[in-house]
């Protein structure tokens, strides 16, 4: 399968998704939006992955490429490509799918439990995950659930942690994170570690190496199921 990904900043790349894709024999390509690289034609990929970033979806004056990216995501979803958005990527998807993106009541940064909703447990995609699991979080905004989409997961700090509609999947949380990718976030976004009930300190964020293989295993199960259920020739229903 041909997987294309959109990267918003130098320090938030595919992380462990890259090793998964290469181990499965998929072709990878990318657009570095911060370098104003050209977006591909729709017929050049089967699966679009939209990564995270420290910007907000409404900062088009500061990041002019956001407007082009949103239109590209809208077209990819309409053309029934697999589209997976992570953190900022999920918020961009929700926006172009007709929902709102706003400040969450709490900034959520750290290792916190995600729980599947009843819709998530019934989903052919999300049902491969445990009913409750720990994931990495790093966000201040939250998305509304797009019209017609299923709300698949939640956490104590954030009611909307995942959605799915057809071949469009949004994840607010991170399962792709590696030791390096977390270190890069700490190096570049440490100013976001402000006081709050759901913001962990740098020491706590780095204190659980045993969780890295755990989330990697969950991510691989989820991506394998997406490929199996939604790949070319499969019915999104």
Coordinates of N, CA and C in Angstrom, one line a residue:
X1 N 0.8 -1.2 0.0 CA 0.0 0.0 0.0 C 0.9 1.2 0.0
X2 N 0.4 2.3 -0.6 CA 1.2 3.5 -0.7 C 0.6 4.5 0.4
X3 N 1.5 4.8 1.3 CA 1.1 5.6 2.5 C 1.9 7.0 2.3
X4 N 1.1 8.0 2.4 CA 1.7 9.4 2.3 C 1.3 10.1 3.7
X5 N 2.3 10.8 4.2 CA 2.0 11.5 5.5 C 2.4 13.0 5.4
X6 N 1.7 13.7 6.2 CA 1.8 15.2 6.3 C 2.5 15.5 7.6
X7 N 3.6 16.2 7.5 CA 4.4 16.6 8.7 C 4.4 18.1 8.9
X8 N 4.1 18.5 10.1 CA 3.9 20.0 10.4 C 5.1 20.7 10.9
X9 N 6.0 19.9 11.6 CA 7.2 20.5 12.2 C 8.3 19.5 12.1
X10 N 9.6 19.9 12.2 CA 10.7 18.9 12.0 C 10.7 17.8 13.0
X11 N 10.2 18.1 14.2 CA 10.4 17.2 15.4 C 9.2 16.2 15.6
X12 N 8.1 16.3 14.8 CA 7.0 15.3 14.9 C 6.8 14.6 13.6
X13 N 7.6 13.4 13.5 CA 7.5 12.6 12.3 C 6.6 11.4 12.6
X14 N 6.7 10.3 11.8 CA 5.9 9.1 11.9 C 6.3 8.3 13.2
X15 N 7.5 8.5 13.7 CA 8.0 7.7 14.9 C 7.8 6.3 14.5
X16 N 7.2 5.5 15.4 CA 7.1 4.1 15.2 C 6.2 3.6 14.1
X17 N 5.4 4.5 13.5 CA 4.6 4.2 12.4 C 5.5 3.8 11.2
X18 N 6.6 4.5 11.1 CA 7.5 4.3 10.0 C 8.0 2.8 10.0
X19 N 8.5 2.3 11.2 CA 9.0 1.0 11.2 C 7.9 0.0 10.9
X20 N 6.6 0.3 11.4 CA 5.5 -0.6 11.1 C 5.3 -0.7 9.6
X21 N 5.3 0.5 8.9 CA 5.0 0.5 7.5 C 6.1 -0.2 6.7
X22 N 7.3 0.0 7.0 CA 8.4 -0.6 6.3 C 8.4 -2.2 6.5
X23 N 8.0 -2.6 7.7 CA 8.0 -4.0 8.0 C 6.9 -4.7 7.3
X24 N 5.8 -4.0 6.9 CA 4.7 -4.5 6.2 C 4.9 -4.4 4.7
X25 N 6.0 -3.8 4.2 CA 6.2 -3.6 2.8 C 5.5 -2.5 2.1
X26 N 5.0 -1.5 2.9 CA 4.3 -0.4 2.3 C 5.3 0.6 1.8
X27 N 4.9 1.4 0.8 CA 5.7 2.5 0.2 C 5.3 3.7 1.0
X28 N 6.4 4.5 1.4 CA 6.2 5.7 2.2 C 6.6 7.0 1.4
X29 N 5.8 8.0 1.5 CA 6.2 9.3 1.0 C 5.7 10.4 1.9
X30 N 6.1 11.6 1.8 CA 5.7 12.6 2.8 C 5.7 14.0 2.2
X31 N 5.0 14.9 2.8 CA 5.0 16.3 2.5 C 5.4 17.1 3.8
X32 N 6.5 17.8 3.7 CA 6.9 18.6 4.8 C 6.3 20.0 4.7
X33 N 5.2 20.2 5.3 CA 4.4 21.4 5.1 C 5.1 22.6 5.6
X34 N 5.9 22.5 6.7 CA 6.7 23.6 7.2 C 7.8 24.1 6.2
X35 N 8.1 23.3 5.2 CA 9.1 23.6 4.2 C 8.4 24.0 2.9
X36 N 7.0 24.1 3.0 CA 6.2 24.5 1.8 C 6.4 23.5 0.6
X37 N 6.5 22.2 0.9 CA 6.6 21.2 -0.1 C 5.2 21.0 -0.8
X38 N 5.3 20.6 -2.0 CA 4.1 20.4 -2.8 C 3.3 19.1 -2.3
X39 N 2.0 19.3 -2.3 CA 1.1 18.1 -1.9 C 1.0 17.2 -3.1
X40 N 0.8 15.9 -2.9 CA 0.7 15.0 -4.1 C -0.7 15.0 -4.7
X41 N -0.8 14.4 -5.9 CA -2.1 14.2 -6.5 C -2.8 13.0 -5.7
X42 N -4.1 13.0 -5.8 CA -4.9 11.9 -5.1 C -4.5 10.5 -5.5
X43 N -4.2 10.4 -6.8 CA -3.9 9.1 -7.3 C -2.5 8.5 -7.0
X44 N -1.8 9.3 -6.2 CA -0.4 8.9 -5.8 C -0.3 8.2 -4.4
X45 N -1.5 8.1 -3.7 CA -1.4 7.4 -2.4 C -2.8 6.7 -2.2
X46 N -2.7 5.7 -1.3 CA -3.9 4.9 -0.9 C -4.3 5.3 0.6
X47 N -3.4 5.8 1.3 CA -3.6 6.0 2.8 C -2.9 7.3 3.1
X48 N -3.6 8.2 3.8 CA -3.0 9.5 4.2 C -2.9 9.5 5.7
X49 N -1.8 9.8 6.3 CA -1.6 10.0 7.7 C -1.2 11.4 8.0
X50 N -1.9 12.1 8.9 CA -1.7 13.5 9.2 C -1.2 13.6 10.7
X51 N 0.0 14.0 10.8 CA 0.7 14.0 12.1 C 0.3 15.2 13.0
X52 N 0.9 15.2 14.2 CA 0.7 16.3 15.1 C 1.5 17.5 14.9
X53 N 1.4 18.5 15.8 CA 2.2 19.7 15.7 C 1.7 20.7 16.8
X54 N 2.5 21.7 17.1 CA 2.2 22.6 18.2 C 1.3 23.7 17.8
X55 N 1.0 23.9 16.5 CA 0.1 25.0 16.1 C -1.3 24.6 16.3
X56 N -2.2 25.5 16.1 CA -3.7 25.3 16.2 C -4.2 25.3 14.8
X57 N -5.4 24.7 14.6 CA -5.9 24.6 13.2 C -6.4 25.9 12.7
X58 N -6.6 26.9 13.6 CA -7.2 28.2 13.2 C -6.1 29.3 13.0
X59 N -4.8 28.9 13.1 CA -3.7 29.8 12.9 C -3.2 30.0 11.5
X60 N -4.2 30.2 10.6 CA -3.8 30.2 9.2 C -3.0 31.5 8.8
X61 N -3.2 32.6 9.6 CA -2.4 33.8 9.3 C -0.9 33.5 9.6
X62 N -0.6 32.7 10.6 CA 0.8 32.4 11.0 C 1.3 31.2 10.2
X63 N 0.4 30.3 9.8 CA 0.8 29.1 9.0 C 0.0 29.1 7.7
X64 N 0.3 29.8 6.7 CA -0.6 29.9 5.5 C -0.9 28.6 4.9
X65 N 0.0 27.6 5.0 CA -0.2 26.3 4.4 C -1.3 25.5 5.0
X66 N -1.8 25.9 6.2 CA -2.9 25.2 6.8 C -4.2 25.2 5.9
X67 N -4.4 26.3 5.2 CA -5.6 26.4 4.3 C -5.5 25.4 3.2
X68 N -4.3 25.3 2.6 CA -4.1 24.3 1.5 C -4.2 22.9 2.1
X69 N -3.7 22.7 3.3 CA -3.7 21.3 3.9 C -5.2 20.9 4.1
X70 N -6.0 21.8 4.7 CA -7.4 21.5 5.0 C -8.1 21.1 3.7
X71 N -7.9 21.8 2.6 CA -8.6 21.4 1.4 C -8.1 20.1 0.9
X72 N -6.8 19.8 1.0 CA -6.3 18.5 0.6 C -6.9 17.4 1.4
X73 N -7.0 17.6 2.7 CA -7.6 16.6 3.6 C -9.0 16.3 3.2
X74 N -9.8 17.4 3.0 CA -11.2 17.3 2.6 C -11.3 16.5 1.3
X75 N -10.4 16.7 0.3 CA -10.5 15.9 -0.9 C -10.1 14.5 -0.7
X76 N -9.1 14.2 0.2 CA -8.7 12.8 0.4 C -9.8 12.0 1.1
X77 N -10.5 12.7 2.0 CA -11.7 12.0 2.7 C -12.8 11.7 1.7
X78 N -13.1 12.7 0.8 CA -14.1 12.6 -0.2 C -13.8 11.5 -1.2
X79 N -12.5 11.3 -1.5 CA -12.1 10.3 -2.5 C -12.0 8.9 -1.9
X80 N -12.4 8.8 -0.6 CA -12.4 7.5 0.1 C -11.1 6.8 0.2
X81 N -10.0 7.7 0.3 CA -8.8 7.2 0.8 C -8.9 6.9 2.3
X82 N -8.0 6.0 2.8 CA -7.9 5.9 4.2 C -7.2 7.2 4.7
X83 N -7.8 7.8 5.7 CA -7.3 9.0 6.3 C -7.2 8.8 7.8
X84 N -6.0 8.9 8.3 CA -5.8 8.8 9.8 C -5.1 10.0 10.3
X85 N -5.7 10.7 11.2 CA -5.2 11.9 11.8 C -4.8 11.7 13.3
X86 N -3.7 12.2 13.7 CA -3.2 12.0 15.1 C -3.0 13.4 15.7
X87 N -3.7 13.6 16.8 CA -3.6 14.9 17.6 C -4.0 16.1 16.7
X88 N -3.1 17.0 16.3 CA -3.5 18.1 15.4 C -4.1 17.5 14.1
X89 N -3.6 16.4 13.6 CA -4.2 15.8 12.4 C -5.6 15.4 12.6
X90 N -6.0 14.9 13.8 CA -7.4 14.6 14.0 C -8.3 15.9 14.1
X91 N -7.7 16.9 14.6 CA -8.5 18.2 14.7 C -8.7 18.8 13.4
X92 N -7.7 18.7 12.5 CA -7.8 19.2 11.1 C -8.9 18.4 10.4
X93 N -8.9 17.1 10.6 CA -10.0 16.2 10.0 C -11.4 16.6 10.5
X94 N -11.5 16.8 11.8 CA -12.8 17.1 12.4 C -13.3 18.5 11.8
X95 N -12.4 19.4 11.6 CA -12.7 20.7 11.1 C -13.3 20.6 9.7
X96 N -12.6 19.9 8.8 CA -13.1 19.8 7.4 C -14.3 18.9 7.3
X97 N -14.5 18.0 8.3 CA -15.7 17.2 8.3 C -16.9 17.8 8.9
X98 N -16.8 19.1 9.3 CA -18.0 19.9 9.7 C -18.2 20.0 11.2
X99 N -17.1 19.7 12.0 CA -17.2 19.9 13.4 C -16.4 21.0 13.9
X100 N -16.4 21.2 15.2 CA -15.7 22.4 15.8 C -14.4 21.9 16.4
X101 N -13.5 22.8 16.6 CA -12.2 22.6 17.3 C -12.1 23.8 18.3
X102 N -11.9 23.5 19.5 CA -11.8 24.5 20.6 C -10.9 24.1 21.7
X103 N -10.6 25.1 22.5 CA -9.8 24.8 23.7 C -10.5 23.7 24.6
X104 N -9.8 22.7 25.0 CA -10.3 21.8 25.9 C -10.3 22.4 27.3
X105 N -11.2 21.9 28.2 CA -11.3 22.4 29.5 C -9.9 22.3 30.2
X106 N -9.2 21.2 30.0 CA -7.9 21.0 30.6 C -6.8 20.8 29.5
X107 N -5.7 21.3 29.7 CA -4.5 20.8 28.9 C -4.2 19.4 29.4
X108 N -4.0 18.5 28.4 CA -3.7 17.1 28.7 C -2.4 16.7 28.1
X109 N -1.4 16.6 29.0 CA 0.0 16.2 28.6 C 0.5 15.2 29.6
X110 N 0.8 14.0 29.1 CA 1.3 13.0 29.9 C 0.7 11.6 29.6
X111 N 1.0 10.7 30.5 CA 0.5 9.3 30.4 C -0.8 9.1 31.1
X112 N -1.9 9.0 30.3 CA -3.3 8.9 30.9 C -4.1 7.8 30.3
X113 N -5.0 7.3 31.0 CA -5.9 6.2 30.5 C -6.9 6.7 29.5
X114 N -7.0 5.9 28.4 CA -8.0 6.1 27.4 C -9.0 4.9 27.6
X115 N -10.3 5.2 27.5 CA -11.3 4.2 27.6 C -12.2 4.2 26.3
X116 N -12.4 3.0 25.7 CA -13.3 2.9 24.6 C -14.7 3.2 25.0
X117 N -15.5 3.9 24.2 CA -16.9 4.0 24.4 C -17.6 2.8 23.9
X118 N -18.9 2.7 24.1 CA -19.7 1.6 23.6 C -19.5 1.5 22.1
X119 N -19.6 2.6 21.4 CA -19.4 2.7 19.9 C -18.0 2.2 19.5
X120 N -17.0 2.5 20.3 CA -15.7 2.1 20.0 C -15.5 0.6 20.2
X121 N -16.1 0.0 21.2 CA -16.1 -1.4 21.5 C -16.8 -2.2 20.4
X122 N -17.8 -1.6 19.7 CA -18.5 -2.2 18.6 C -17.8 -2.0 17.3
X123 N -16.9 -1.1 17.2 CA -16.2 -0.8 16.0 C -15.3 -1.9 15.5
X124 N -15.4 -2.3 14.2 CA -14.5 -3.3 13.7 C -13.0 -2.8 13.8
X125 N -12.8 -1.5 13.8 CA -11.4 -1.0 13.9 C -11.0 -0.9 15.4
X126 N -11.7 -0.2 16.2 CA -11.2 0.1 17.5 C -11.4 -1.1 18.5
X127 N -12.2 -2.1 18.1 CA -12.4 -3.2 19.0 C -11.1 -4.1 19.2
X128 N -10.1 -3.9 18.3 CA -8.8 -4.6 18.5 C -8.1 -4.1 19.7
X129 N -8.4 -2.9 20.2 CA -7.8 -2.3 21.4 C -8.4 -2.8 22.7
X130 N -7.7 -2.8 23.8 CA -8.4 -3.1 25.1 C -9.4 -2.0 25.4
X131 N -10.3 -2.4 26.3 CA -11.4 -1.4 26.7 C -10.8 -0.2 27.4
X132 N -9.7 -0.4 28.1 CA -8.9 0.7 28.7 C -7.4 0.5 28.5
X133 N -6.7 1.5 28.2 CA -5.3 1.4 28.0 C -4.7 2.8 28.3
X134 N -3.4 2.8 28.5 CA -2.6 4.0 28.8 C -2.0 4.5 27.5
X135 N -2.2 5.8 27.1 CA -1.6 6.3 25.9 C -0.9 7.6 26.3
X136 N -0.1 8.1 25.4 CA 0.6 9.4 25.6 C -0.4 10.5 25.1
X137 N -0.4 11.6 25.8 CA -1.3 12.8 25.4 C -0.4 14.0 25.4
X138 N -0.7 14.9 24.4 CA 0.0 16.2 24.4 C -0.9 17.2 23.6
X139 N -1.9 17.8 24.2 CA -2.8 18.7 23.5 C -3.5 19.6 24.5
X140 N -3.9 20.8 23.9 CA -4.7 21.8 24.6 C -6.0 22.0 24.0
X141 N -6.2 21.7 22.7 CA -7.5 21.8 22.0 C -8.1 20.4 22.0
X142 N -9.4 20.5 21.6 CA -10.2 19.2 21.4 C -11.1 19.4 20.2
X143 N -11.4 18.3 19.6 CA -12.4 18.3 18.5 C -13.8 17.9 18.9
X144 N -14.8 18.4 18.2 CA -16.1 17.9 18.3 C -16.2 16.6 17.4
X145 N -17.1 15.8 17.6 CA -17.3 14.6 16.8 C -18.0 15.0 15.5
X146 N -17.4 14.7 14.3 CA -18.0 15.1 13.1 C -19.4 14.5 12.9
X147 N -20.3 15.2 12.2 CA -21.6 14.6 11.9 C -21.5 13.2 11.3
X148 N -22.3 12.3 11.8 CA -22.3 11.0 11.3 C -21.2 10.1 11.8
X149 N -20.2 10.6 12.5 CA -19.1 9.8 13.0 C -19.4 9.2 14.3
X150 N -18.7 8.1 14.7 CA -18.9 7.5 16.0 C -17.8 8.0 16.9
X151 N -18.2 8.3 18.1 CA -17.2 8.7 19.2 C -16.7 7.4 19.8
X152 N -15.4 7.2 19.5 CA -14.8 5.8 19.8 C -14.1 5.7 21.1
X153 N -13.6 6.9 21.7 CA -12.8 6.8 22.9 C -12.9 8.1 23.7
X154 N -12.6 8.0 25.0 CA -12.6 9.2 25.9 C -11.6 9.0 27.0
X155 N -11.3 10.1 27.7 CA -10.4 10.1 28.8 C -11.0 11.0 29.9
X156 N -10.5 11.0 31.1 CA -11.0 11.8 32.2 C -10.9 13.3 31.8
X157 N -9.8 13.7 31.1 CA -9.6 15.1 30.8 C -10.3 15.5 29.6
X158 N -10.6 14.6 28.7 CA -11.1 15.0 27.3 C -12.1 14.0 26.8
X159 N -13.3 14.4 26.7 CA -14.4 13.5 26.3 C -14.3 12.9 24.9
X160 N -13.6 13.6 24.0 CA -13.5 13.1 22.6 C -12.1 12.8 22.3
X161 N -11.8 11.5 22.4 CA -10.4 11.0 22.1 C -10.2 10.3 20.8
X162 N -11.3 9.9 20.1 CA -11.2 9.3 18.8 C -12.6 9.3 18.2
X163 N -12.5 9.3 16.8 CA -13.8 9.1 16.0 C -13.5 8.3 14.8
X164 N -14.5 7.8 14.2 CA -14.4 7.1 12.9 C -15.7 7.3 12.1
X165 N -15.5 7.5 10.9 CA -16.6 7.6 9.9 C -16.0 7.1 8.6
X166 N -16.5 6.0 8.1 CA -16.0 5.4 6.9 C -14.6 5.0 7.0
X167 N -13.8 5.6 6.2 CA -12.3 5.4 6.2 C -11.6 6.5 6.8
X168 N -12.3 7.4 7.5 CA -11.7 8.5 8.2 C -11.6 8.3 9.7
X169 N -10.4 8.3 10.3 CA -10.2 7.9 11.7 C -9.4 9.0 12.3
X170 N -9.8 9.6 13.4 CA -9.1 10.6 14.2 C -8.7 10.1 15.6
X171 N -7.5 10.3 15.9 CA -7.0 9.9 17.3 C -6.4 11.2 17.9
X172 N -7.0 11.5 19.1 CA -6.4 12.7 19.8 C -5.1 12.2 20.6
X173 N -5.1 11.0 21.0 CA -3.9 10.4 21.7 C -2.9 9.9 20.8
X174 N -1.7 9.6 21.4 CA -0.6 9.1 20.7 C -0.2 7.6 21.1
X175 N -0.2 6.7 20.1 CA 0.3 5.4 20.3 C 1.6 5.2 19.5
X176 N 1.9 6.1 18.6 CA 3.1 6.0 17.7 C 4.4 6.4 18.4
X177 N 4.3 7.0 19.6 CA 5.5 7.7 20.2 C 6.6 6.7 20.5
X178 N 7.8 7.2 20.3 CA 9.0 6.4 20.7 C 9.8 7.2 21.7
X179 N 10.9 6.7 22.2 CA 11.7 7.4 23.2 C 12.2 8.7 22.5
X180 N 12.7 8.6 21.3 CA 13.2 9.8 20.6 C 12.1 10.8 20.3
X181 N 10.9 10.4 19.9 CA 9.9 11.4 19.6 C 9.4 12.1 20.9
X182 N 9.4 11.4 22.0 CA 9.0 12.1 23.3 C 10.1 13.0 23.7
X183 N 11.4 12.6 23.5 CA 12.5 13.5 23.8 C 12.4 14.8 22.9
X184 N 12.1 14.6 21.7 CA 12.0 15.8 20.8 C 10.8 16.7 21.2
X185 N 9.7 16.2 21.7 CA 8.7 17.0 22.2 C 9.1 17.8 23.4
X186 N 9.8 17.1 24.3 CA 10.3 17.8 25.5 C 11.3 18.9 25.2
X187 N 12.1 18.6 24.2 CA 13.1 19.6 23.8 C 12.5 20.9 23.2
X188 N 11.4 20.7 22.4 CA 10.8 21.7 21.6 C 9.5 22.4 22.2
X189 N 8.9 21.7 23.1 CA 7.6 22.1 23.6 C 7.5 22.1 25.2
X190 N 8.6 22.2 25.8 CA 8.6 22.1 27.3 C 7.8 23.3 27.9
X191 N 7.7 24.4 27.2 CA 7.0 25.6 27.7 C 5.5 25.3 27.9
X192 N 5.0 24.2 27.3 CA 3.6 23.8 27.5 C 3.3 23.0 28.8
X193 N 4.4 22.7 29.5 CA 4.2 21.9 30.7 C 3.9 22.8 31.9
X194 N 2.7 23.4 31.8 CA 2.3 24.4 32.8 C 1.5 23.6 33.9
X195 N 1.2 24.3 35.0 CA 0.5 23.7 36.1 C -0.9 23.3 35.6
X196 N -1.3 22.1 36.1 CA -2.7 21.7 35.7 C -2.9 20.2 36.2
X197 N -4.2 19.8 36.4 CA -4.4 18.5 37.0 C -4.1 17.4 36.0
X198 N -3.9 17.7 34.7 CA -3.6 16.7 33.7 C -2.4 17.0 32.9
X199 N -1.5 17.7 33.6 CA -0.2 18.0 33.0 C 0.9 17.4 33.9
X200 N 1.7 16.4 33.3 CA 2.7 15.8 34.1 C 4.1 16.5 33.8
X201 N 5.0 16.4 34.7 CA 6.3 17.0 34.6 C 7.2 16.2 33.7
X202 N 8.3 16.9 33.3 CA 9.2 16.2 32.4 C 9.7 14.9 32.9
X203 N 10.0 14.8 34.2 CA 10.5 13.6 34.8 C 9.5 12.5 34.7
X204 N 8.2 12.8 34.9 CA 7.1 11.8 34.8 C 6.9 11.3 33.4
X205 N 7.0 12.2 32.4 CA 6.9 11.9 31.0 C 8.0 10.9 30.6
X206 N 9.1 11.0 31.2 CA 10.3 10.1 30.8 C 10.4 8.9 31.7
X207 N 9.5 8.7 32.7 CA 9.8 7.8 33.7 C 9.2 6.4 33.5
X208 N 8.6 6.1 32.3 CA 8.0 4.8 32.1 C 8.4 4.2 30.8
X209 N 9.7 3.7 30.7 CA 10.1 3.1 29.5 C 9.3 1.8 29.1
X210 N 8.7 1.2 30.1 CA 8.0 0.0 29.9 C 6.7 0.2 29.1
X211 N 6.3 1.5 29.0 CA 5.0 1.8 28.3 C 5.3 1.9 26.8
X212 N 6.5 2.2 26.4 CA 6.8 2.4 25.0 C 6.5 1.1 24.2
X213 N 7.0 -0.1 24.6 CA 6.6 -1.2 23.8 C 5.1 -1.6 23.9
X214 N 4.5 -1.2 25.0 CA 3.1 -1.4 25.1 C 2.3 -0.6 24.1
X215 N 2.6 0.7 24.0 CA 1.8 1.5 23.1 C 2.2 1.1 21.6
X216 N 3.4 0.7 21.4 CA 3.8 0.3 20.1 C 3.0 -0.9 19.6
X217 N 2.8 -1.9 20.5 CA 2.0 -3.0 20.2 C 0.6 -2.7 19.9
X218 N 0.0 -1.8 20.7 CA -1.4 -1.3 20.4 C -1.5 -0.6 19.1
X219 N -0.5 0.2 18.8 CA -0.5 0.9 17.5 C -0.4 -0.1 16.3
X220 N 0.4 -1.1 16.4 CA 0.6 -2.0 15.3 C -0.7 -2.8 15.1
X221 N -1.4 -3.2 16.2 CA -2.6 -3.9 16.1 C -3.7 -3.1 15.4
X222 N -3.7 -1.8 15.8 CA -4.7 -0.9 15.2 C -4.4 -0.7 13.7
X223 N -3.2 -0.4 13.3 CA -2.8 -0.2 11.9 C -3.0 -1.4 11.1
X224 N -2.7 -2.6 11.7 CA -3.0 -3.8 10.9 C -4.5 -4.0 10.7
X225 N -5.3 -3.7 11.6 CA -6.7 -3.8 11.4 C -7.2 -2.8 10.4
X226 N -6.7 -1.6 10.5 CA -7.1 -0.6 9.4 C -6.8 -1.1 8.1
X227 N -5.5 -1.6 7.9 CA -5.1 -2.1 6.6 C -6.0 -3.3 6.1
X228 N -6.3 -4.2 7.1 CA -7.1 -5.4 6.8 C -8.6 -5.0 6.4
X229 N -9.1 -4.1 7.1 CA -10.6 -3.8 7.0 C -10.9 -2.7 6.0
X230 N -9.9 -1.7 5.8 CA -10.2 -0.5 5.0 C -9.3 -0.4 3.8
X231 N -8.4 -1.3 3.6 CA -7.5 -1.2 2.4 C -8.2 -1.3 1.1
X232 N -7.5 -1.1 0.0 CA -8.1 -1.1 -1.3 C -8.9 -2.3 -1.6
X233 N -10.1 -2.1 -2.1 CA -11.1 -3.2 -2.3 C -12.0 -3.5 -1.2
X234 N -11.7 -2.9 0.0 CA -12.6 -3.2 1.2 C -13.7 -2.2 1.3
X235 N -14.8 -2.6 1.9 CA -15.9 -1.7 2.1 C -15.8 -0.9 3.4
X236 N -15.9 0.4 3.3 CA -15.7 1.2 4.5 C -16.8 1.0 5.6
X237 N -17.9 0.4 5.2 CA -19.0 0.2 6.1 C -18.6 -0.9 7.2

